[in-house]
CSV table of C-alpha atoms in Angstrom, one decimal:
chain,number,residue,atom,x,y,z
A,102,MET,CA,51.2,47.4,-28.9
A,103,ALA,CA,50.9,48.4,-32.6
A,104,GLU,CA,49.6,45.3,-34.3
A,105,LYS,CA,51.5,44.5,-37.4
A,106,LYS,CA,49.6,43.2,-40.3
A,107,ALA,CA,48.9,39.6,-40.5
A,108,VAL,CA,49.7,37.5,-43.6
A,109,LYS,CA,47.6,34.9,-45.2
A,110,LEU,CA,49.4,31.9,-46.7
A,111,ILE,CA,47.5,29.6,-49.0
A,112,SER,CA,48.5,26.0,-49.7
A,113,ALA,CA,48.3,24.0,-52.8
A,114,GLU,CA,44.9,22.7,-51.8
A,115,GLY,CA,43.5,26.1,-50.9
A,116,PHE,CA,43.8,25.8,-47.2
A,117,GLU,CA,44.5,29.2,-45.6
A,118,PHE,CA,46.9,30.0,-42.8
A,119,ILE,CA,46.9,33.4,-41.1
A,120,VAL,CA,50.2,34.2,-39.4
A,121,ASP,CA,51.7,37.3,-37.9
A,122,HIS,CA,53.8,39.4,-40.2
A,123,ASP,CA,56.8,38.9,-37.9
A,124,ALA,CA,56.4,35.2,-38.0
A,125,ALA,CA,56.1,35.0,-41.8
A,126,CYS,CA,59.3,37.1,-42.1
A,127,VAL,CA,61.3,34.2,-40.7
A,128,SER,CA,61.2,33.2,-44.3
A,129,ASN,CA,63.4,35.5,-46.3
A,130,THR,CA,61.4,34.7,-49.4
A,131,ILE,CA,58.2,35.9,-47.8
A,132,LYS,CA,59.9,38.9,-46.3
A,133,ASN,CA,61.1,40.0,-49.7
A,134,MET,CA,57.7,39.4,-51.2
A,135,LEU,CA,56.1,41.6,-48.5
A,136,SER,CA,58.6,44.4,-48.6
A,137,SER,CA,59.0,44.7,-52.3
A,138,GLN,CA,56.8,47.0,-54.3
A,139,GLY,CA,55.0,44.0,-55.6
A,140,ASN,CA,51.3,44.2,-54.8
A,141,PHE,CA,50.3,41.2,-52.7
A,142,ILE,CA,47.7,43.1,-50.7
A,143,GLU,CA,44.1,42.1,-50.8
A,144,ASN,CA,41.6,43.3,-48.3
A,145,GLU,CA,44.4,44.8,-46.2
A,146,LEU,CA,45.7,41.3,-45.6
A,147,GLY,CA,48.7,40.1,-47.5
A,148,GLU,CA,47.9,36.9,-49.4
A,149,ILE,CA,50.5,34.7,-50.7
A,150,ARG,CA,49.8,31.5,-52.6
A,151,PHE,CA,52.1,28.5,-52.6
A,152,PRO,CA,50.8,26.2,-55.3
A,153,GLU,CA,53.7,23.8,-54.6
A,154,ILE,CA,53.4,23.5,-50.9
A,155,SER,CA,50.8,21.0,-49.6
A,156,THR,CA,48.6,21.8,-46.6
A,157,PRO,CA,50.4,19.6,-43.9
A,158,VAL,CA,53.8,20.9,-45.0
A,159,LEU,CA,52.6,24.5,-44.9
A,160,GLU,CA,51.2,24.0,-41.4
A,161,VAL,CA,54.5,22.7,-40.1
A,162,VAL,CA,56.3,25.6,-41.8
A,163,CYS,CA,54.0,28.0,-39.9
A,164,LYS,CA,54.7,26.2,-36.7
A,165,SER,CA,58.4,26.5,-37.3
A,166,PHE,CA,58.1,30.2,-37.8
A,167,TYR,CA,56.7,30.5,-34.3
A,168,PHE,CA,59.2,28.1,-32.9
A,169,LYS,CA,62.0,30.1,-34.4
A,170,LEU,CA,60.6,33.4,-33.0
A,171,ARG,CA,60.2,31.9,-29.6
A,172,TYR,CA,63.6,30.3,-29.3
A,173,ALA,CA,65.9,32.2,-31.7
A,174,ASN,CA,67.1,34.7,-29.1
A,175,THR,CA,67.0,32.7,-25.9
A,176,ALA,CA,70.1,31.7,-24.2
A,177,SER,CA,68.3,28.8,-22.4
A,178,LYS,CA,69.8,25.4,-22.8
A,179,ASN,CA,66.6,23.5,-22.8
A,180,ILE,CA,65.2,24.3,-26.3
A,181,PRO,CA,63.0,21.4,-27.3
A,182,GLU,CA,63.5,19.6,-30.5
A,183,PHE,CA,61.3,20.6,-33.4
A,184,LYS,CA,59.9,17.2,-34.3
A,185,VAL,CA,59.2,16.4,-37.9
A,186,ALA,CA,57.6,13.2,-39.2
A,187,PRO,CA,60.1,11.4,-41.3
A,188,GLU,CA,57.7,11.0,-44.2
A,189,MET,CA,57.3,14.7,-44.4
A,190,ALA,CA,61.0,15.6,-44.0
A,191,LEU,CA,61.9,15.7,-47.7
A,192,GLU,CA,58.9,17.9,-48.7
A,193,LEU,CA,59.5,20.1,-45.7
A,194,LEU,CA,63.2,20.5,-46.7
A,195,MET,CA,62.2,21.5,-50.2
A,196,ALA,CA,59.7,24.0,-48.9
A,197,ALA,CA,62.2,25.5,-46.4
A,198,ASN,CA,64.8,25.8,-49.2
A,199,TYR,CA,62.3,27.6,-51.4
A,200,LEU,CA,61.2,29.9,-48.5
A,201,ASP,CA,64.9,30.5,-47.6
A,202,MET,CA,64.5,30.1,-43.9
B,151,MET,CA,57.3,33.5,-22.8
B,152,SER,CA,55.1,33.8,-25.8
B,153,MET,CA,53.0,31.0,-27.0
B,154,TYR,CA,50.5,30.6,-29.9
B,155,VAL,CA,47.4,28.7,-30.6
B,156,ARG,CA,46.0,27.5,-33.9
B,157,ILE,CA,42.4,28.4,-34.4
B,158,LYS,CA,40.6,26.6,-37.1
B,159,ARG,CA,37.4,26.8,-39.1
B,160,GLU,CA,36.8,25.1,-42.3
B,161,LYS,CA,39.9,25.6,-44.5
B,162,LEU,CA,41.3,28.4,-42.4
B,163,THR,CA,43.9,28.2,-39.7
B,164,VAL,CA,44.8,31.3,-37.7
B,165,PHE,CA,48.1,31.2,-35.8
B,166,LEU,CA,47.7,33.6,-32.9
B,167,HIS,CA,50.2,34.8,-30.4
B,168,CYS,CA,48.8,34.8,-27.0
B,169,ASP,CA,49.6,34.5,-23.3
B,170,GLY,CA,48.3,32.2,-20.6
B,171,THR,CA,46.9,35.3,-18.9
B,172,ASP,CA,44.7,36.2,-21.9
B,173,THR,CA,41.0,35.6,-21.5
B,174,VAL,CA,38.9,33.9,-24.1
B,175,ALA,CA,37.2,37.3,-24.6
B,176,GLN,CA,40.6,38.9,-25.4
B,177,ILE,CA,41.4,36.1,-27.9
B,178,LYS,CA,38.0,36.8,-29.6
B,179,GLY,CA,39.0,40.4,-29.7
B,180,LYS,CA,42.2,39.6,-31.5
B,181,LEU,CA,40.3,37.3,-33.9
B,182,GLN,CA,37.8,40.0,-34.6
B,183,GLU,CA,40.2,41.9,-36.8
B,184,LEU,CA,41.7,38.9,-38.6
B,185,LEU,CA,38.4,37.3,-39.4
B,186,GLN,CA,36.3,40.4,-39.8
B,187,LYS,CA,33.8,38.8,-37.5
B,188,PRO,CA,32.6,40.6,-34.3
B,189,ALA,CA,33.7,38.9,-31.1
B,190,GLU,CA,30.1,38.3,-29.9
B,191,GLU,CA,29.5,36.3,-33.1
B,192,GLN,CA,32.4,33.9,-32.4
B,193,ARG,CA,32.5,30.9,-30.1
B,194,LEU,CA,35.7,29.1,-29.3
B,195,TYR,CA,36.0,25.4,-28.6
B,196,LYS,CA,38.8,23.2,-27.4
B,197,ASP,CA,38.3,19.5,-28.0
B,198,GLY,CA,34.7,20.0,-28.7
B,199,ALA,CA,33.9,21.9,-25.5
B,200,ALA,CA,33.0,25.6,-25.7
B,201,LEU,CA,35.3,27.9,-23.8
B,202,GLU,CA,34.0,30.3,-21.2
B,203,GLU,CA,34.3,33.9,-22.1
B,204,ASP,CA,35.9,35.2,-18.9
B,205,LYS,CA,38.3,32.4,-18.2
B,206,THR,CA,42.0,32.7,-19.0
B,207,LEU,CA,43.8,30.3,-21.3
B,208,ALA,CA,45.8,29.1,-18.4
B,209,GLU,CA,42.7,28.3,-16.4
B,210,LEU,CA,41.3,26.4,-19.3
B,211,SER,CA,44.7,24.6,-19.7
B,212,VAL,CA,45.2,25.8,-23.2
B,213,ALA,CA,48.9,25.3,-24.0
B,214,ASN,CA,51.3,26.3,-26.7
B,215,ASP,CA,50.5,25.0,-30.1
B,216,ASP,CA,47.0,23.8,-29.0
B,217,GLU,CA,44.3,23.6,-31.6
B,218,LEU,CA,41.1,25.5,-31.0
B,219,ALA,CA,38.0,25.7,-33.2
B,220,VAL,CA,36.0,28.8,-33.9
B,221,ALA,CA,32.3,28.7,-34.9
B,222,TYR,CA,30.3,31.7,-36.1
B,223,LYS,CA,26.9,32.8,-35.1
B,224,LEU,CA,24.3,31.9,-37.8
B,225,GLU,CA,22.9,34.9,-39.5
B,226,GLY,CA,19.5,35.9,-38.3
B,227,SER,CA,19.3,33.6,-35.3
B,228,ASN,CA,20.8,33.1,-31.9
B,229,GLU,CA,22.3,29.7,-32.8
B,230,PHE,CA,25.9,29.0,-33.6
B,231,GLU,CA,27.0,26.9,-36.5
B,232,PRO,CA,28.4,23.5,-35.6
B,233,VAL,CA,32.2,23.2,-35.4
B,234,ASN,CA,33.4,22.5,-38.8
B,235,ILE,CA,37.1,21.9,-39.6
B,236,ASP,CA,38.1,20.7,-43.0
B,237,ARG,CA,40.9,18.2,-42.7
B,238,PHE,CA,43.4,17.7,-45.4
B,239,ASP,CA,43.0,14.2,-46.8
B,240,SER,CA,46.1,13.1,-48.6
B,241,SER,CA,44.3,10.1,-50.2
B,242,ALA,CA,42.0,12.6,-52.0
B,243,ALA,CA,45.0,14.4,-53.3
B,244,SER,CA,43.4,15.0,-56.7
B,245,HIS,CA,42.5,18.6,-56.5
B,246,LYS,CA,38.8,19.2,-56.7
B,247,GLU,CA,37.3,22.6,-57.2
B,248,ASP,CA,34.8,23.2,-54.5
B,249,SER,CA,31.5,24.6,-55.5
B,250,PRO,CA,30.7,27.9,-53.7
């Protein structure tokens, strides 16, 4: 299996999340950033900073990437709910809007 | 069915695709590239307990979305550093620049 590059996402507080390229591309915004000629590559690892996304929100965003990858193309009826804490919902919605996912 | 685990150390979280049949050694191998840290200098923990090298994730009952910790071998010794995961503290939201 040819390993696609991983991507490093950095939250407002400087916490780092390394996710698979495929997973990050669930977000159209990130996909465009990575595919454009823009130079985001540092140490062969794409790094993207999100100064407006806090750490807990970014972690849930990353989880949702994997959730989507896992369930997007399944026909199965028993897809679990993606649970979100109510107090995070608004911030998460804004992040999702920005990330276009 | 693919699953993933979240492997943490300090401020870093690695989301890693894996399979229940993967061994701990295989996971370290995958981490090796991402962390630029040789597999033999990594030690993985789940809930504070070190994971055995040749067991599979299923045997260790590591499930989807589980959180693991990785510790590195200390330079110039055979000891491993203690598990250290920085937690985000929303009460300390004022952004402080960490000294190196």
